[in-house]
Short mmCIF file of N, CA, C and O in Angstrom, two decimals:
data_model
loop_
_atom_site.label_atom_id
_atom_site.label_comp_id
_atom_site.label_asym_id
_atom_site.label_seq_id
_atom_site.Cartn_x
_atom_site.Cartn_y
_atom_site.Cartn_z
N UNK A 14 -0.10 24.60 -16.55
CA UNK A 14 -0.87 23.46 -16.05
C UNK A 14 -0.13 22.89 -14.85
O UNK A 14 1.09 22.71 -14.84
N UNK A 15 -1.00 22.59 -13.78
CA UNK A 15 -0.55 21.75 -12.69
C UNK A 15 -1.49 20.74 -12.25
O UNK A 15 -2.72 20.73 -12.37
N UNK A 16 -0.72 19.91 -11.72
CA UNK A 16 -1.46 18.56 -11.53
C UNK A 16 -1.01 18.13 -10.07
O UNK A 16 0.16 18.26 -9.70
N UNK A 17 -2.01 17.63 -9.29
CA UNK A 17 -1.68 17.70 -7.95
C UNK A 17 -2.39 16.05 -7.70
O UNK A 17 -3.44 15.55 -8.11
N UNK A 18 -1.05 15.39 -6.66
CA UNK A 18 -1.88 14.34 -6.60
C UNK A 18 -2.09 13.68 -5.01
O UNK A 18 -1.09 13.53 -4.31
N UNK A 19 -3.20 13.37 -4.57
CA UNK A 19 -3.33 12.67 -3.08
C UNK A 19 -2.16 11.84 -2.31
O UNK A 19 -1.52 10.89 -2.77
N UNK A 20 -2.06 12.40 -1.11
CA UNK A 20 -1.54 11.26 -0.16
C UNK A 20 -1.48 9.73 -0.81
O UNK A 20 -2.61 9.23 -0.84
N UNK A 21 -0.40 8.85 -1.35
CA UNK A 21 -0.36 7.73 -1.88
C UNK A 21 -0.36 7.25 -3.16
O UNK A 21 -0.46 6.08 -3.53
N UNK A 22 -0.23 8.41 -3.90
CA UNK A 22 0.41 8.21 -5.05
C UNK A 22 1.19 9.02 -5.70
O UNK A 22 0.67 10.14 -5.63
N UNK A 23 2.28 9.08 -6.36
CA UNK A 23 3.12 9.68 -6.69
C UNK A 23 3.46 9.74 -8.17
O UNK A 23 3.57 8.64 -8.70
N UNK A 24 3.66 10.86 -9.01
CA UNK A 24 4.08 10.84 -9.96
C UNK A 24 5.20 10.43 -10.74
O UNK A 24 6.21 10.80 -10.14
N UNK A 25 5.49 9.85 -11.79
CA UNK A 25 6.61 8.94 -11.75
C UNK A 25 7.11 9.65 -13.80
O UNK A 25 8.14 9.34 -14.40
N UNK A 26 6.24 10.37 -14.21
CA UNK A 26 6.96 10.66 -15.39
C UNK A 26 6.12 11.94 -15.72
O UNK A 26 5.15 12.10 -14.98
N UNK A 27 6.34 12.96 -16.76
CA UNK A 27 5.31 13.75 -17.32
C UNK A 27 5.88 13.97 -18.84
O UNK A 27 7.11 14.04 -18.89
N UNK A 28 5.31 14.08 -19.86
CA UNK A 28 5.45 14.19 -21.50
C UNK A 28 4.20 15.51 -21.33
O UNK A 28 3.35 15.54 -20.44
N UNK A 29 4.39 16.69 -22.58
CA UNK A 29 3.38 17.64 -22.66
C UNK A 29 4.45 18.99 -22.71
O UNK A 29 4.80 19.18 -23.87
N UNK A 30 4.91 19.74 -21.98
CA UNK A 30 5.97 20.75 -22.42
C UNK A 30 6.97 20.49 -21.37
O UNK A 30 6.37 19.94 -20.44
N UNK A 31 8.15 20.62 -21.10
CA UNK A 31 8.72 21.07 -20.06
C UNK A 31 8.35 20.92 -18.74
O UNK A 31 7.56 21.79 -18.40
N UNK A 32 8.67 20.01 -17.76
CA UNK A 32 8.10 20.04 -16.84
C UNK A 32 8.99 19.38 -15.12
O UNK A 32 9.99 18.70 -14.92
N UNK A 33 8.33 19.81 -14.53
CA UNK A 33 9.07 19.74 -12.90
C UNK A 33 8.41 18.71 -11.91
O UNK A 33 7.51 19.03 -11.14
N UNK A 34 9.00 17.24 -12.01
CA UNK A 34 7.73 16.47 -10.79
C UNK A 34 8.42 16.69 -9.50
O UNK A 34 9.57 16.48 -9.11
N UNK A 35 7.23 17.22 -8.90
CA UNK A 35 7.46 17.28 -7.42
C UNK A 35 7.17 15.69 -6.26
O UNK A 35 7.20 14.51 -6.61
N UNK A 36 6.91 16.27 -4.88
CA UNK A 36 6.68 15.51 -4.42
C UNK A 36 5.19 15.63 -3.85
O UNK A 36 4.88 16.08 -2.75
N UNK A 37 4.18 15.03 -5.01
CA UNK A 37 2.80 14.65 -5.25
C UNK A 37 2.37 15.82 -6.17
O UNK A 37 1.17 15.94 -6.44
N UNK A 38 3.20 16.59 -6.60
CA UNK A 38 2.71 17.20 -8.10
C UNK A 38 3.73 17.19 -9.27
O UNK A 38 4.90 16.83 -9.33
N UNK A 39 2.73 17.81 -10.33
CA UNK A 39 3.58 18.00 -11.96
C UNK A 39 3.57 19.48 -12.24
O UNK A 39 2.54 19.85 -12.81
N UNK A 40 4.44 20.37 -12.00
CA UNK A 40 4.23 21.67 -12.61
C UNK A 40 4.93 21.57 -13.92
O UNK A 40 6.11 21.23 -13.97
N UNK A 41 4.03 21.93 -15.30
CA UNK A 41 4.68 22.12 -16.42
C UNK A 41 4.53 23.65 -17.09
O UNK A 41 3.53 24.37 -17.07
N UNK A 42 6.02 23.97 -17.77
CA UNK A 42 6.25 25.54 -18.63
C UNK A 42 4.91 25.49 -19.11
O UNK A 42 4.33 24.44 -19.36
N UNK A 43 4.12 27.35 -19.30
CA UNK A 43 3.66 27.54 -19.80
C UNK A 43 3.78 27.57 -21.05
O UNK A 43 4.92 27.74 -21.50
N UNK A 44 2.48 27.40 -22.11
CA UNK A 44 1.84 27.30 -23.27
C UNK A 44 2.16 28.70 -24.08
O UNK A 44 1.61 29.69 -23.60
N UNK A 45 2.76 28.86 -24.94
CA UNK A 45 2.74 30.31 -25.41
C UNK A 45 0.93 30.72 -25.94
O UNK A 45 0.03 31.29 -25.33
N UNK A 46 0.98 30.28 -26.95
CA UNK A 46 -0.40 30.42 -27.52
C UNK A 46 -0.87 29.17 -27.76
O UNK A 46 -0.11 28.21 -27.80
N UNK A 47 -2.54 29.05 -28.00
CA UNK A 47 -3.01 27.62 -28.33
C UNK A 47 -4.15 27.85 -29.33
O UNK A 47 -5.25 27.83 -28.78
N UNK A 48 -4.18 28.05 -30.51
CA UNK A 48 -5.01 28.64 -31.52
C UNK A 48 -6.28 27.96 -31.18
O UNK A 48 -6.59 27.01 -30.46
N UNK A 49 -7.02 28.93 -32.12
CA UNK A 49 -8.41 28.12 -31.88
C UNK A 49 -8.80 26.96 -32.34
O UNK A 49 -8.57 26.68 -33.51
N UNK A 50 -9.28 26.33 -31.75
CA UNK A 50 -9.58 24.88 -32.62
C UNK A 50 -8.28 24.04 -32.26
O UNK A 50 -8.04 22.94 -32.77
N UNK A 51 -7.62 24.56 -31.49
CA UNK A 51 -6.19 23.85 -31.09
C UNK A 51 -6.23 22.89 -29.72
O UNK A 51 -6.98 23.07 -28.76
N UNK A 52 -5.30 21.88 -29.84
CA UNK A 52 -5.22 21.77 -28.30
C UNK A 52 -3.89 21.79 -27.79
O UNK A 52 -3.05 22.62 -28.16
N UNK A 53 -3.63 20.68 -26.77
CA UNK A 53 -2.47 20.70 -25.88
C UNK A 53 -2.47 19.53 -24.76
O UNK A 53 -2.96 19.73 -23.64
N UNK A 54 -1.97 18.49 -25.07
CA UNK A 54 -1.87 17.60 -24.60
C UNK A 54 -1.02 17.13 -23.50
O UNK A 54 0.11 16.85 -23.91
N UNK A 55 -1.19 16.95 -22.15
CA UNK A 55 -0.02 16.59 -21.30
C UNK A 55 -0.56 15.34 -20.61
O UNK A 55 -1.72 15.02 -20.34
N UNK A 56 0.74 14.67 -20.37
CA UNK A 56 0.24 13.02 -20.04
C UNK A 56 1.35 12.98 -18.22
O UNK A 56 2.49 13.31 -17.87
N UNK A 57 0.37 12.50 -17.68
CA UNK A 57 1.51 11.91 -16.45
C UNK A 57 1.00 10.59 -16.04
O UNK A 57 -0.14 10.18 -15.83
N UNK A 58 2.12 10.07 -16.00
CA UNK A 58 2.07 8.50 -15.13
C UNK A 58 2.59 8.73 -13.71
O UNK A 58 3.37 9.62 -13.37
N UNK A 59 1.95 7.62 -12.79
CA UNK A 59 1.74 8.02 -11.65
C UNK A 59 1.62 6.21 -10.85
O UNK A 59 1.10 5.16 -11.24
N UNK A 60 2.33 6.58 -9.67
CA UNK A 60 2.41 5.15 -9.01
C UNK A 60 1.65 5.13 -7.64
O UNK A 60 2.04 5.88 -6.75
N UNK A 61 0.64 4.34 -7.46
CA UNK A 61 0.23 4.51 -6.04
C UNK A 61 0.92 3.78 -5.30
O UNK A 61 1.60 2.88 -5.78
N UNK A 62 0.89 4.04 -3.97
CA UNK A 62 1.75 3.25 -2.87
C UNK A 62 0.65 2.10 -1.65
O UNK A 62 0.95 1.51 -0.61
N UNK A 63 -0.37 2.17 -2.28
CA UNK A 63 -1.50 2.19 -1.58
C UNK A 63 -3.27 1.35 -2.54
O UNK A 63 -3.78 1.56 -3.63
N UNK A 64 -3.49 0.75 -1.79
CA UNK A 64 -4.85 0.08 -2.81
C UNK A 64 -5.97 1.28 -2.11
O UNK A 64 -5.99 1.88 -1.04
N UNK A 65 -6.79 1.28 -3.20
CA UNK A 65 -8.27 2.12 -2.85
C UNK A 65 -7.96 3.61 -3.75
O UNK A 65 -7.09 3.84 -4.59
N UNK A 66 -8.92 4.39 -3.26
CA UNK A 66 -9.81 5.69 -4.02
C UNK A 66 -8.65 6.79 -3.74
O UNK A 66 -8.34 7.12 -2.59
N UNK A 67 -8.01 7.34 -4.95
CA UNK A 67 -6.75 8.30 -4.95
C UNK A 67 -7.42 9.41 -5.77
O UNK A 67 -8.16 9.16 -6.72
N UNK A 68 -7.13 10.69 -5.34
CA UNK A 68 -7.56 11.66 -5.96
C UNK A 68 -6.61 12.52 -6.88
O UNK A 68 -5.43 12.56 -6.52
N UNK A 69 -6.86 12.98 -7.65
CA UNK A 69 -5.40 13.45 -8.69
C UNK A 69 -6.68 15.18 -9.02
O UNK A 69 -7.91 15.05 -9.02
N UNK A 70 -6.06 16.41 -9.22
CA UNK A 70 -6.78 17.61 -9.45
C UNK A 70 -5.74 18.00 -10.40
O UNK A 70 -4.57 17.84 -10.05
N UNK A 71 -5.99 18.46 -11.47
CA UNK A 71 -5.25 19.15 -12.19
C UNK A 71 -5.60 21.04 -12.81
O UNK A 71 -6.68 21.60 -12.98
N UNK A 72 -4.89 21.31 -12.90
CA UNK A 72 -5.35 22.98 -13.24
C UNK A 72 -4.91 24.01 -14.04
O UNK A 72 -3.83 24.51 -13.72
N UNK A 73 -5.55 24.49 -15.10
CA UNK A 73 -5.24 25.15 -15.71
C UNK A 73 -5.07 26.73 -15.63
O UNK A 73 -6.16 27.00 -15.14
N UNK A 74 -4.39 28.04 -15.80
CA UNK A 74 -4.50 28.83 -15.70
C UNK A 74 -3.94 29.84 -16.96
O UNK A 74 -2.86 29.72 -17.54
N UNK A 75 -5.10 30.97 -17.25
CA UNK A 75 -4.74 31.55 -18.72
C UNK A 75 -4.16 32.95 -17.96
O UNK A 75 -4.87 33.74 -17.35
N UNK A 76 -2.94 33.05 -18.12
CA UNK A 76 -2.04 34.66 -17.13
C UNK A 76 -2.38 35.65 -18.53
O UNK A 76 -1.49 36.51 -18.53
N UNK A 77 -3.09 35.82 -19.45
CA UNK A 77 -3.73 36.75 -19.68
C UNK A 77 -4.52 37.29 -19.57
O UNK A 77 -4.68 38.49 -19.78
N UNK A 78 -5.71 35.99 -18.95
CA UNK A 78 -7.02 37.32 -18.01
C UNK A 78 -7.15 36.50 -16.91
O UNK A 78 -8.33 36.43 -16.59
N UNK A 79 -6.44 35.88 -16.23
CA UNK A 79 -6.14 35.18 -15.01
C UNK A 79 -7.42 34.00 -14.36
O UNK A 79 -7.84 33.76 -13.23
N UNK A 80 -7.75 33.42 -15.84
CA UNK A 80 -9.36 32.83 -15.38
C UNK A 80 -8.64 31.16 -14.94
O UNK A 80 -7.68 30.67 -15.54
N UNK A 81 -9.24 30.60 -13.99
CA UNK A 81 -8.84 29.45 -14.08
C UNK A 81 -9.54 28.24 -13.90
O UNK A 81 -10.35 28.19 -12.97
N UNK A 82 -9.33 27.03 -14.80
CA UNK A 82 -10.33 25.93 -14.91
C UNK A 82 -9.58 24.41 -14.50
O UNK A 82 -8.75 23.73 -15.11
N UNK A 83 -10.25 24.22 -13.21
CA UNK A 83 -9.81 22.90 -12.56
C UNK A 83 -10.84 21.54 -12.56
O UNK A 83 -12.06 21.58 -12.38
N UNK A 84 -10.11 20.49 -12.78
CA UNK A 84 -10.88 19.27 -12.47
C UNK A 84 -10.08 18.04 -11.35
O UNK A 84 -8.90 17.73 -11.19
N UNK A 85 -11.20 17.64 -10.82
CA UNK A 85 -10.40 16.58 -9.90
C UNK A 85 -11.36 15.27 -10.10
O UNK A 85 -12.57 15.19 -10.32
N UNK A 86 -10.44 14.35 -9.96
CA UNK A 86 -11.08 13.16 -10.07
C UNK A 86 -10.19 11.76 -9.23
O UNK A 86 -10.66 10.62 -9.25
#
């Protein structure tokens, strides 16, 4: 999972596995397995530097059949 965030705000912590904050992202260790019916929870807090509309995209990727599912908001 990676999490990418806009010009003006910055990430300031991440909880969820193992993880690396950059400067305007969160790269965290991959997931070994996640059973079915399972989940996987990762949390980041994040500081804007700036008032108004900040965009944050985060993304998932499964490196066993390389499919990948992103959202931005």
């Amino acid at each position: 999972v990676v999490a990418f965030f806009e010009e003006g705000i910055d990430p300031t912590s991440a909880t969820g596995t193992a993880n690396e904050i950059g400067s305007g992202d969160v790269r965290f260790a991959p997931v070994a397995t996640i059973a079915p019916g399972s989940t996987a929870t990762f949390k980041i807090k994040a500081m804007p530097k700036q008032a108004g509309n900040l965009a944050f995209r985060a993304e998932a990727v499964c490196e066993a059949d390389g499919s990948k599912q992103a959202q931005q908001c």
